[in-house]
mmCIF file of C-alpha atoms in Angstrom:
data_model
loop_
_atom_site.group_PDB
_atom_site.id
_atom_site.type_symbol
_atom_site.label_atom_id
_atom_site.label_comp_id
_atom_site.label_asym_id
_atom_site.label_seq_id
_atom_site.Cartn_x
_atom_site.Cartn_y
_atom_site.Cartn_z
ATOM 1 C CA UNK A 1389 0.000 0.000 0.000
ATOM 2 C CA UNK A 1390 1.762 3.022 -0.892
ATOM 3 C CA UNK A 1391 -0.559 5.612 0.854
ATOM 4 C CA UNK A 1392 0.178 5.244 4.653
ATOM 5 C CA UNK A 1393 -3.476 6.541 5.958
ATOM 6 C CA UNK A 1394 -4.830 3.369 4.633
ATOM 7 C CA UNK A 1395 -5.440 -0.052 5.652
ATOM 8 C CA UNK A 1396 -6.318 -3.152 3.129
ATOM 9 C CA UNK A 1397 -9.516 -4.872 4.458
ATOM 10 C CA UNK A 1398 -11.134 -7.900 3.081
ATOM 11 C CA UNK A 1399 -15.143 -7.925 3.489
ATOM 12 C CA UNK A 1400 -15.581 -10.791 4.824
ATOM 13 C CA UNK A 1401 -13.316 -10.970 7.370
ATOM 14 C CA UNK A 1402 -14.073 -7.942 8.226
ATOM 15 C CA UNK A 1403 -17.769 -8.557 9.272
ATOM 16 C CA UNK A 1404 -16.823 -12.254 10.402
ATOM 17 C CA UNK A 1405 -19.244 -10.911 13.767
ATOM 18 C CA UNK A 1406 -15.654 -10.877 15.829
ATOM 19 C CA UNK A 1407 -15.172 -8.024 17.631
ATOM 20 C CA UNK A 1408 -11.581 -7.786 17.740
ATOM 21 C CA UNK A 1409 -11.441 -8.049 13.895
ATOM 22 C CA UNK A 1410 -11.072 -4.133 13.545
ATOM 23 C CA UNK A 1411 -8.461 -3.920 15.792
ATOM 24 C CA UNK A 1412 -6.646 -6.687 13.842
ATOM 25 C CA UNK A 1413 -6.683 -4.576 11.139
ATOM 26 C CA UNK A 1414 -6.031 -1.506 13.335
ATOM 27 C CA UNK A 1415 -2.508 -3.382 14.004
ATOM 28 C CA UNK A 1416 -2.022 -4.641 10.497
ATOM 29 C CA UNK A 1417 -2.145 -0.642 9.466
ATOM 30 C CA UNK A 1418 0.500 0.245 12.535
ATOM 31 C CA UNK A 1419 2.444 -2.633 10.851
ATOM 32 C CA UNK A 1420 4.454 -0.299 8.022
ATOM 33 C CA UNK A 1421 7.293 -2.045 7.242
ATOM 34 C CA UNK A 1422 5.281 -5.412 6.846
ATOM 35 C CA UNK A 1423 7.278 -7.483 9.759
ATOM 36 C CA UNK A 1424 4.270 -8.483 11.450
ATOM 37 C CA UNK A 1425 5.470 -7.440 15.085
ATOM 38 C CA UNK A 1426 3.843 -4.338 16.111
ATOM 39 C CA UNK A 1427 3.601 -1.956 19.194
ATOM 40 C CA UNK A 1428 1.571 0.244 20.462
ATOM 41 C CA UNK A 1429 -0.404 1.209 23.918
ATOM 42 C CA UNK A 1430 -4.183 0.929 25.078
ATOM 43 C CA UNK A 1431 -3.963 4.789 24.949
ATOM 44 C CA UNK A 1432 -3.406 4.811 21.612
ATOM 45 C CA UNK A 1433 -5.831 1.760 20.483
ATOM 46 C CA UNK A 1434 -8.681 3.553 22.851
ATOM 47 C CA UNK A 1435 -8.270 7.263 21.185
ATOM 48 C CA UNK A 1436 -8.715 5.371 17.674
ATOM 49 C CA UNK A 1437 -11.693 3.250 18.766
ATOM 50 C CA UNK A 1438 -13.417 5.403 21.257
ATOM 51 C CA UNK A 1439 -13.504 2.411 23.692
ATOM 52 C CA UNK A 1440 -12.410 1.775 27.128
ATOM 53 C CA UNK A 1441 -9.481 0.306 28.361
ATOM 54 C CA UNK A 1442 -11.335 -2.882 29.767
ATOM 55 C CA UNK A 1443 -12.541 -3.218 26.220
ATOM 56 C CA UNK A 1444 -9.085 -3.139 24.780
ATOM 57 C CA UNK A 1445 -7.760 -5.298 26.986
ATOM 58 C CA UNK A 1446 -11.086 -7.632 26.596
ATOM 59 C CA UNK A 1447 -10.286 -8.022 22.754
ATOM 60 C CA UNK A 1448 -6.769 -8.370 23.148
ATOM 61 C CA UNK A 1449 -6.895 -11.699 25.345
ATOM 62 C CA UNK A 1450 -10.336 -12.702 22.941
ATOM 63 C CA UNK A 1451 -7.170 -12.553 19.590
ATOM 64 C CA UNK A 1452 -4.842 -14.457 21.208
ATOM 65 C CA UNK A 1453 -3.478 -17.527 18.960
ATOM 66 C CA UNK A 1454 -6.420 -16.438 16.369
ATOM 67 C CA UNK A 1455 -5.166 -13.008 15.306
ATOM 68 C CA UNK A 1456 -1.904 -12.132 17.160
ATOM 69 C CA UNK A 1457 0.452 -13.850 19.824
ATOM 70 C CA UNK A 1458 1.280 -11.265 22.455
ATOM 71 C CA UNK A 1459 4.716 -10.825 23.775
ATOM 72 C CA UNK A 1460 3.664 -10.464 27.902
ATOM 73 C CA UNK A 1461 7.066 -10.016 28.969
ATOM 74 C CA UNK A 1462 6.896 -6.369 28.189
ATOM 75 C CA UNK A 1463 5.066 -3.715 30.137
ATOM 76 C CA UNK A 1464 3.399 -1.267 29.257
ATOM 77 C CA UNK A 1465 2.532 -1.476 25.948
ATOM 78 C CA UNK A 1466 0.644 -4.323 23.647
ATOM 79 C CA UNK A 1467 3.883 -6.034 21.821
ATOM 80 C CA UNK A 1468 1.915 -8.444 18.910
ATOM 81 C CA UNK A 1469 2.729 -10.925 16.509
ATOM 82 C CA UNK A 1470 0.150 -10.923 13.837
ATOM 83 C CA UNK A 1471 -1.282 -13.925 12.391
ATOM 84 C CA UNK A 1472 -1.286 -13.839 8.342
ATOM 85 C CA UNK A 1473 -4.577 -13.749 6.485
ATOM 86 C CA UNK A 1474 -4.430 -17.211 5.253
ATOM 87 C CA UNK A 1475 -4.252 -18.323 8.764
ATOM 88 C CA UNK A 1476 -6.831 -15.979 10.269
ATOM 89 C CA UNK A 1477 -9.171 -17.450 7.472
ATOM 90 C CA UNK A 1478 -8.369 -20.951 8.976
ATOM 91 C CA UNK A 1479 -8.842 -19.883 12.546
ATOM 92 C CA UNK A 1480 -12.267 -18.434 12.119
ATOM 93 C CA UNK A 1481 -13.522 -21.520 9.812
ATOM 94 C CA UNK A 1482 -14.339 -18.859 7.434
ATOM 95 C CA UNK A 1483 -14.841 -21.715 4.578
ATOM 96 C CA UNK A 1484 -18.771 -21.588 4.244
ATOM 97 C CA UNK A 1485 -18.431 -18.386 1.572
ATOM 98 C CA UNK A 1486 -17.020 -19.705 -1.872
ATOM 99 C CA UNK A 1487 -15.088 -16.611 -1.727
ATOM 100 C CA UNK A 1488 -13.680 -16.236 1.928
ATOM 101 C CA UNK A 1489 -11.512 -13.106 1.224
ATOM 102 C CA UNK A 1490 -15.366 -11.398 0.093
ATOM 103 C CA UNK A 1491 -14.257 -8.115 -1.970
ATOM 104 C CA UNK A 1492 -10.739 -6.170 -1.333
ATOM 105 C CA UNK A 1493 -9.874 -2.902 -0.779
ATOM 106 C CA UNK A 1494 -7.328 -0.325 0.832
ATOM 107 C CA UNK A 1495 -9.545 1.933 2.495
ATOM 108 C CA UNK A 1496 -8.539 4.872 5.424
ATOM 109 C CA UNK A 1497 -7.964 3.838 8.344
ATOM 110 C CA UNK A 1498 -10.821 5.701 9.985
ATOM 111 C CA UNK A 1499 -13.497 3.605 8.086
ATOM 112 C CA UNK A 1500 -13.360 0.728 10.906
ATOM 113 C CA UNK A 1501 -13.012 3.039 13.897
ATOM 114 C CA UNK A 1502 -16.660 2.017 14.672
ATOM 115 C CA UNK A 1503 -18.031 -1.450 14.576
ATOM 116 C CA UNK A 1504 -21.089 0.018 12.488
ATOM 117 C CA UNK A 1505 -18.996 1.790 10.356
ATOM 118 C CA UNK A 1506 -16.863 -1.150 9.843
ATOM 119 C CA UNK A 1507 -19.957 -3.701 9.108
ATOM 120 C CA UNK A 1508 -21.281 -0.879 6.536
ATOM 121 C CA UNK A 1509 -17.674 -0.997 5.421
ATOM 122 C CA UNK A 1510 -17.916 -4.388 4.165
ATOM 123 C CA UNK A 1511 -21.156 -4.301 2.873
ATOM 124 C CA UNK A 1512 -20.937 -1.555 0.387
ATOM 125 C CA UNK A 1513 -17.512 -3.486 -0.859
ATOM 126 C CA UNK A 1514 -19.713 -6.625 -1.533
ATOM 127 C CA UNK A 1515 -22.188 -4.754 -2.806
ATOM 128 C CA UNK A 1516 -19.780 -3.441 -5.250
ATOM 129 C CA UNK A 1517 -18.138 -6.583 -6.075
ATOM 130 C CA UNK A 1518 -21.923 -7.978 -6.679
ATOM 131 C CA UNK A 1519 -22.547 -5.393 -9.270
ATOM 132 C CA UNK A 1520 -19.165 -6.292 -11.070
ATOM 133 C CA UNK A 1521 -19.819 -9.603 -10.868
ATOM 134 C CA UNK A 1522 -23.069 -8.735 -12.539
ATOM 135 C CA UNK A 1523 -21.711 -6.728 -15.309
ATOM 136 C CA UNK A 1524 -18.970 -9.354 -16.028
ATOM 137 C CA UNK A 1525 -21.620 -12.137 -16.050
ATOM 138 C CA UNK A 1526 -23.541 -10.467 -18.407
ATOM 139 C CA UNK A 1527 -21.214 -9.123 -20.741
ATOM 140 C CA UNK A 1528 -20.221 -13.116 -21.289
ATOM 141 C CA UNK A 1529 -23.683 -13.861 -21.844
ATOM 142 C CA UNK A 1530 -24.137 -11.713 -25.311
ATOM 143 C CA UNK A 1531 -22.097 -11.861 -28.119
ATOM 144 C CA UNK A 1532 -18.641 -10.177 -28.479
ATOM 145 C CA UNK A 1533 -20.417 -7.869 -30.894
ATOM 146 C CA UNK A 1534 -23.227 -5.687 -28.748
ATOM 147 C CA UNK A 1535 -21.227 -6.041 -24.988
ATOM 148 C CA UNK A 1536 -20.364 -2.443 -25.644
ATOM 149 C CA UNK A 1537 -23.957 -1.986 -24.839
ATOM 150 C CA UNK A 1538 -24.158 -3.257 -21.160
ATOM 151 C CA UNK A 1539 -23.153 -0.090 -19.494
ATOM 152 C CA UNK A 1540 -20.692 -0.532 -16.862
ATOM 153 C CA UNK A 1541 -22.922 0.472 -13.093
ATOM 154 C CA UNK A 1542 -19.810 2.437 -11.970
ATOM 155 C CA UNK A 1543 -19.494 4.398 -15.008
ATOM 156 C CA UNK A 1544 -23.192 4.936 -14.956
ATOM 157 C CA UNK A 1545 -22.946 6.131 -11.377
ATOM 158 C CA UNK A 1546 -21.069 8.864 -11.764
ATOM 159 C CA UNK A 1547 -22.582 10.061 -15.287
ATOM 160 C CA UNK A 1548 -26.154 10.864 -13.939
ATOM 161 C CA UNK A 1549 -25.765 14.184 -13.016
ATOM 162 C CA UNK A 1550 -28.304 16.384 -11.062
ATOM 163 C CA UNK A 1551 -30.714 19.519 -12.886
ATOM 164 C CA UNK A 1552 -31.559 20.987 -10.282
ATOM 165 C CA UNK A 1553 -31.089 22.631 -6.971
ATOM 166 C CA UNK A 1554 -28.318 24.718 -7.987
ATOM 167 C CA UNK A 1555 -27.334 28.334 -8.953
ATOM 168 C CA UNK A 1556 -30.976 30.192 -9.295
ATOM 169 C CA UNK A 1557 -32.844 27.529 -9.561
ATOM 170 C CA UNK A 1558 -32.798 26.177 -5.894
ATOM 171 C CA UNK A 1559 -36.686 25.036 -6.383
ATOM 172 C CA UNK A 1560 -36.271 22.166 -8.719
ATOM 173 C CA UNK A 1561 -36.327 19.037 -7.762
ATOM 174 C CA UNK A 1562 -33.068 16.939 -7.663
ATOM 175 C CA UNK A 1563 -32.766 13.757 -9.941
ATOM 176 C CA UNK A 1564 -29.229 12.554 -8.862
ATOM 177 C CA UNK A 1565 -30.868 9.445 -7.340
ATOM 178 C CA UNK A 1566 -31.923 7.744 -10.428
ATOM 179 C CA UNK A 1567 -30.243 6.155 -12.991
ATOM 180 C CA UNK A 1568 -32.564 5.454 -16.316
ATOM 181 C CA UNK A 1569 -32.709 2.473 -18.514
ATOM 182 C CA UNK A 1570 -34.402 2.115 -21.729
ATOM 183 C CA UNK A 1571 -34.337 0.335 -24.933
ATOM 184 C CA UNK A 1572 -31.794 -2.239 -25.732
ATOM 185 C CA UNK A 1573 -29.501 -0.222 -22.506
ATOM 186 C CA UNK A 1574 -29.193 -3.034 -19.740
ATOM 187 C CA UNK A 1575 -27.719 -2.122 -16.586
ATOM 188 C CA UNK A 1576 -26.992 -4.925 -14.021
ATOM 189 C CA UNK A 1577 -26.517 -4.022 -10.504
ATOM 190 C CA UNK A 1578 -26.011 -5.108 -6.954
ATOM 191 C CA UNK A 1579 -29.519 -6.349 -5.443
ATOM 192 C CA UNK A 1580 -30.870 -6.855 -2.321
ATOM 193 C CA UNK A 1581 -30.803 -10.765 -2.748
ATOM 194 C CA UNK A 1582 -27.410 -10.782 -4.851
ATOM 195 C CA UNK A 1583 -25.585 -9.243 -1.897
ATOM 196 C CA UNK A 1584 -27.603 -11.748 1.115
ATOM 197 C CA UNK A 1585 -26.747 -15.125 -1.211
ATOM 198 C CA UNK A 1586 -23.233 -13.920 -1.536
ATOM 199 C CA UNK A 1587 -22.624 -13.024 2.009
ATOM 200 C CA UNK A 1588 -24.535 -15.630 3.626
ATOM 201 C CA UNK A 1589 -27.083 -13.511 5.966
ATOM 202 C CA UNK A 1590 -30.389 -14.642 6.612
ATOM 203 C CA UNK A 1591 -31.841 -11.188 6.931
ATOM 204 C CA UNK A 1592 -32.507 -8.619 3.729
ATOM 205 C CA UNK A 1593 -33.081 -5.936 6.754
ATOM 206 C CA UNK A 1594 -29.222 -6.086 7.922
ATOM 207 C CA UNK A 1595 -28.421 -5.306 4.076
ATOM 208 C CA UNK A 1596 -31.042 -2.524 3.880
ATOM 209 C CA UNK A 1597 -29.881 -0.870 6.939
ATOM 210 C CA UNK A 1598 -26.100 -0.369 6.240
ATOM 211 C CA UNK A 1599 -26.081 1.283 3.427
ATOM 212 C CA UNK A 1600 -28.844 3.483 4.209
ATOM 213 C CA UNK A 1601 -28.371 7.334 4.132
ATOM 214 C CA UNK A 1602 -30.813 7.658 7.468
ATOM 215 C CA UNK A 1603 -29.113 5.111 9.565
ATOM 216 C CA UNK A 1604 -25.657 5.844 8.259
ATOM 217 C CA UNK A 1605 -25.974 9.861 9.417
ATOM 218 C CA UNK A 1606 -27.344 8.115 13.207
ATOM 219 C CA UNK A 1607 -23.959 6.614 13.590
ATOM 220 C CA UNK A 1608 -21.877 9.991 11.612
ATOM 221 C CA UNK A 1609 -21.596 8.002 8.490
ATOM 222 C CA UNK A 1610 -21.792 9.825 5.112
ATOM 223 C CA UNK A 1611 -23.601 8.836 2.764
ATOM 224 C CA UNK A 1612 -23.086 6.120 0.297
ATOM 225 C CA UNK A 1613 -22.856 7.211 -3.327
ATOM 226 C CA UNK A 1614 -25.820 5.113 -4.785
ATOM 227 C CA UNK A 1615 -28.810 5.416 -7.337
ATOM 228 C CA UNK A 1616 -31.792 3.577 -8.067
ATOM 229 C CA UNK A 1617 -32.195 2.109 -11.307
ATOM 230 C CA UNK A 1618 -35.428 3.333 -12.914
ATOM 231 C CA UNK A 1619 -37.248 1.670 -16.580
ATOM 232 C CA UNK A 1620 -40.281 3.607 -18.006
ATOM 233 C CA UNK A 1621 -43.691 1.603 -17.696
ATOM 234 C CA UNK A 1622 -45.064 0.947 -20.685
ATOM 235 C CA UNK A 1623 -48.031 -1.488 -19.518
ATOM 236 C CA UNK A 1624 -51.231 0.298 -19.556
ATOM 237 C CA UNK A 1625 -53.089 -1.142 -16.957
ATOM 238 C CA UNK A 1626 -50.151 -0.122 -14.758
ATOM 239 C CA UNK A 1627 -49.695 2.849 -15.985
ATOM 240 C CA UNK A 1628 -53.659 3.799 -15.330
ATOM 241 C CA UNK A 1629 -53.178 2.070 -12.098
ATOM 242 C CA UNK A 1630 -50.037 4.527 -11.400
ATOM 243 C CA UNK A 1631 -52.620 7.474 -12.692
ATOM 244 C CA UNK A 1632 -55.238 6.691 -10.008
ATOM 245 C CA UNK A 1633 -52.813 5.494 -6.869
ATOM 246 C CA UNK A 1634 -53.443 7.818 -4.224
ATOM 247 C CA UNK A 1635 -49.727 7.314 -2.856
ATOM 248 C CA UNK A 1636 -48.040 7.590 -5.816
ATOM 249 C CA UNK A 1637 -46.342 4.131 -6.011
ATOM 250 C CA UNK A 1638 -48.036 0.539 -6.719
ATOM 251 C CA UNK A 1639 -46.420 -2.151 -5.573
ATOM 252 C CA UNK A 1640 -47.173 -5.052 -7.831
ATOM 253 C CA UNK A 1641 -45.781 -9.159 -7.871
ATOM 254 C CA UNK A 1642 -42.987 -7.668 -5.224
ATOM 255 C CA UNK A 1643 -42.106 -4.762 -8.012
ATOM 256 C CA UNK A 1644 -42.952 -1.214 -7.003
ATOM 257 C CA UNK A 1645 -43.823 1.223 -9.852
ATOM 258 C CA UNK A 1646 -43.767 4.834 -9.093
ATOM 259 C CA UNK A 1647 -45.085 8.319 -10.612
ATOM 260 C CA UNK A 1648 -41.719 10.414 -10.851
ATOM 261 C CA UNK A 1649 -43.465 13.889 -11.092
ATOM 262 C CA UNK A 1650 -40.331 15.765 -12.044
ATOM 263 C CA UNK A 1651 -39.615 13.717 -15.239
ATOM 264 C CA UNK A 1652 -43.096 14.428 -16.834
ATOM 265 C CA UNK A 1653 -45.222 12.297 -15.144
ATOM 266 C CA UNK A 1654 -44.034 9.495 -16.303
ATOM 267 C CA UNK A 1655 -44.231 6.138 -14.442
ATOM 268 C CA UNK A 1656 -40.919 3.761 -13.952
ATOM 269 C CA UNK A 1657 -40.627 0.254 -12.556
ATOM 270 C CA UNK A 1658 -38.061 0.683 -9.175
ATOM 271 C CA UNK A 1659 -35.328 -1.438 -9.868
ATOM 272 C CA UNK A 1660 -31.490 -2.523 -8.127
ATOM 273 C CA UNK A 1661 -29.304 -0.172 -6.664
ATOM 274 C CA UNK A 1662 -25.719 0.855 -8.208
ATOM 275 C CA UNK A 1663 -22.881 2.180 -6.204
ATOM 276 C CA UNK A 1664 -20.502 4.347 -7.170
ATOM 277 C CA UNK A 1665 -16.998 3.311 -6.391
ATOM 278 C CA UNK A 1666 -15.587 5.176 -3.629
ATOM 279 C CA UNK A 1667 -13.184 2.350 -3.079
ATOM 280 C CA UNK A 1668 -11.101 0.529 -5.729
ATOM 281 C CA UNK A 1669 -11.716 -3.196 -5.159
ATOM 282 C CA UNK A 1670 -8.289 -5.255 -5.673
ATOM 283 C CA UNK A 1671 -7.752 -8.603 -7.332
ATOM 284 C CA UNK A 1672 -5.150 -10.621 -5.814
ATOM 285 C CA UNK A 1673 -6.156 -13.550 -7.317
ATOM 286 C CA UNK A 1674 -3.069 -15.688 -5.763
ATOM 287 C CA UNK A 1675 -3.982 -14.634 -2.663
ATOM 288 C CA UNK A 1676 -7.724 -16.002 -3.365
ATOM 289 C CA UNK A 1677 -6.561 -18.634 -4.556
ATOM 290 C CA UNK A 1678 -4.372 -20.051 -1.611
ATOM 291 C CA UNK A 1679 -7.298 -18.865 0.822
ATOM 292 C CA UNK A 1680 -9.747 -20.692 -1.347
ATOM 293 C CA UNK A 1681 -7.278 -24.172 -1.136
ATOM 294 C CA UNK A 1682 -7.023 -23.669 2.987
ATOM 295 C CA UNK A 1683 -10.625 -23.380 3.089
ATOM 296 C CA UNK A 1684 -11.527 -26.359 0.366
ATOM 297 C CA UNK A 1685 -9.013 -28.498 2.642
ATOM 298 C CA UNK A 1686 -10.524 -27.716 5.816
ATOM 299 C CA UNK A 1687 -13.954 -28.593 4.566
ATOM 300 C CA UNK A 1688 -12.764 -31.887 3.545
ATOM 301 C CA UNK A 1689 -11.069 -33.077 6.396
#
C-alpha cells in the first residue's frame, strides 16, 4: 500500500461478527514495514476506537493464537505478533463463503473506527463486487459484438448528473438518485438478494440498513454514493393504475412502480441499486486462490 493513511480490508473478514477483527486490522495498518510485530499502547488503540481500556484489553486476550500472539514479557505497551490472512481465514472456519476473502480494498484507516462503520464498510464493498460480478456475467452472456452496450454500473454512477437545486434555480427538484434504462440499454446491478446469497445472511433488513443514508448519518456516516435504477412503464393497466394510486407508487408481484413527477409524469418500474466506487476493489487472485485451497481443505477433512 503506498498511501500510509490506509489499511487493506477484506469484506468478509471484516464482518466475520468478531469483535476484535477491527483492531486486527487496526494493528495490520501500525504494521508499516510489513514485519508483522507491532507496538503500540491501550492509549493509543482507545483514542482510535473510542472504547475503554477494559474493552481493549477484553479483545486483546479474545485474539490471542487467532489473530496475534502477544509478547507479555513487556510492560506497558501491547507487543503483537500478527497472524497472516491465510491463517486468520483458517482460525475463524471462514470456509462456508465460496469466496472467503469477500471483496478487497485499501480503504482509510478511519473507516473501521466504529463497529457500524466497519460492518457498513464491508457491505458496500460486496455490494460493489456484486454489481461487477453482474456486469462481467452479463457481458459473457451476449455476443462479443453488442457487450459495448451493457453499461458498466460504476461508469453509470457517476454520469447521472443532477438539474436541479443549484445556482438560481434552488426550487427544482433533484434527480441525482436515479439512474434510467431504456431500450436495448441493460444495466446490471447489486440487489438486495445478490448481496444476502453472496454473504450468507439470513436477513434482507441487515443489508437494507447499512447502506442506508438515514441510519448511516445516526452513527456519523456519510452517505453512500448510490442510485436507483429506474425503466419507463409501458403497460397500460399499470400505468392507469399509477394514474389513479393515491400514494403515488403501486407495488405489484414484489415490483414497485412509481409516478416520478419531475420527469413528466411518467411512471418507472423501481429497480437494483448501483454504487458508485468510492473504493477501488483489488484482485489478488493468488492470494484467493491459496485462501480458497485452505478453506476447500478444511472442509474436507
Amino acid at each position: 500500500m503506498s498511501n500510509p493513511n490506509q489499511v487493506r480490508v477484506h469484506s468478509r473478514v471484516l464482518d466475520c461478527g468478531r469483535p476484535d477483527i477491527p483492531l486486527w486490522y487496526f494493528s495490520r495498518w501500525l504494521d508499516f514495514d510489513g514485519s508483522g510485530r507491532v507496538e503500540f499502547t491501550v492509549e493509543q488503540a482507545c483514542e482510535f476506537f473510542g472504547n475503554s481500556p477494559a474493552t481493549i484489553y477484553r479483545q486483546i486476550k479474545q485474539g490471542e493464537g487467532v489473530l496475534w500472539h502477544r509478547d507479555k514479557k513487556i510492560r506497558g505497551s501491547f507487543v503483537l505478533y500478527l497472524v497472516g490472512i491465510r491463517q486468520v481465514c483458517r482460525n475463524l472456519h471462514l470456509g462456508c463463503h465460496k469466496n472467503v476473502l469477500g471483496a478487497i480494498a485499501d480503504v482509510p484507516a478511519v473507516a473501521i473506527a466504529t463497529r457500524f462503520g466497519a460492518k457498513a464498510l464491508a457491505t458496500q464493498l460486496d455490494a460493489l463486487q456484486c454489481q461487477r460480478q453482474a456486469w462481467w456475467a452479463a457481458s459473457q452472456s451476449v455476443p462479443e459484438g453488442i457487450r459495448n452496450f451493457i453499461l458498466k454500473p460504476w461508469e453509470k454512477a457517476s454520469l447521472v448528473k443532477s438539474t436541479g437545486d443549484s445556482g438560481e434555480n434552488k426550487g427544482t427538484k433533484q434527480i441525482d438518485r436515479y439512474a434510467f434504462e431504456s431500450g436495448d440499454w441493460s444495466i446490471p446491478g447489486a440487489t438486495i438478494a445478490g448481496i444476502r446469497k453472496r454473504t450468507g445472511w439470513k436477513s434482507d433488513r441487515t443489508i437494507q440498513r447499512r447502506p442506508s443514508t438515514k441510519v448511516r448519518a445516526e452513527h456519523g456516516l456519510g452517505p453512500v454514493g448510490k442510485k436507483r435504477v429506474v425503466q419507463e412503464v409501458t403497460s397500460p393497466d399499470l400505468m392507469t393504475a399509477l394514474a389513479q394510486s393515491c400514494s403515488g407508487y403501486v407495488v405489484e408481484n414484489n415490483r414497485v412502480y412509481k409516478v416520478l413527477k419531475f420527469t413528466g409524469s411518467k411512471f418507472f418500474a423501481l429497480k437494483h441499486n448501483i454504487y458508485a466506487e468510492d473504493f477501488e476493489l483489488l484482485g489478488l487472485r493468488r492470494l484467493r486462490g491459496k485462501v480458497n485451497r485452505d478453506a476447500l481443505n478444511d472442509i474436507s477433512t
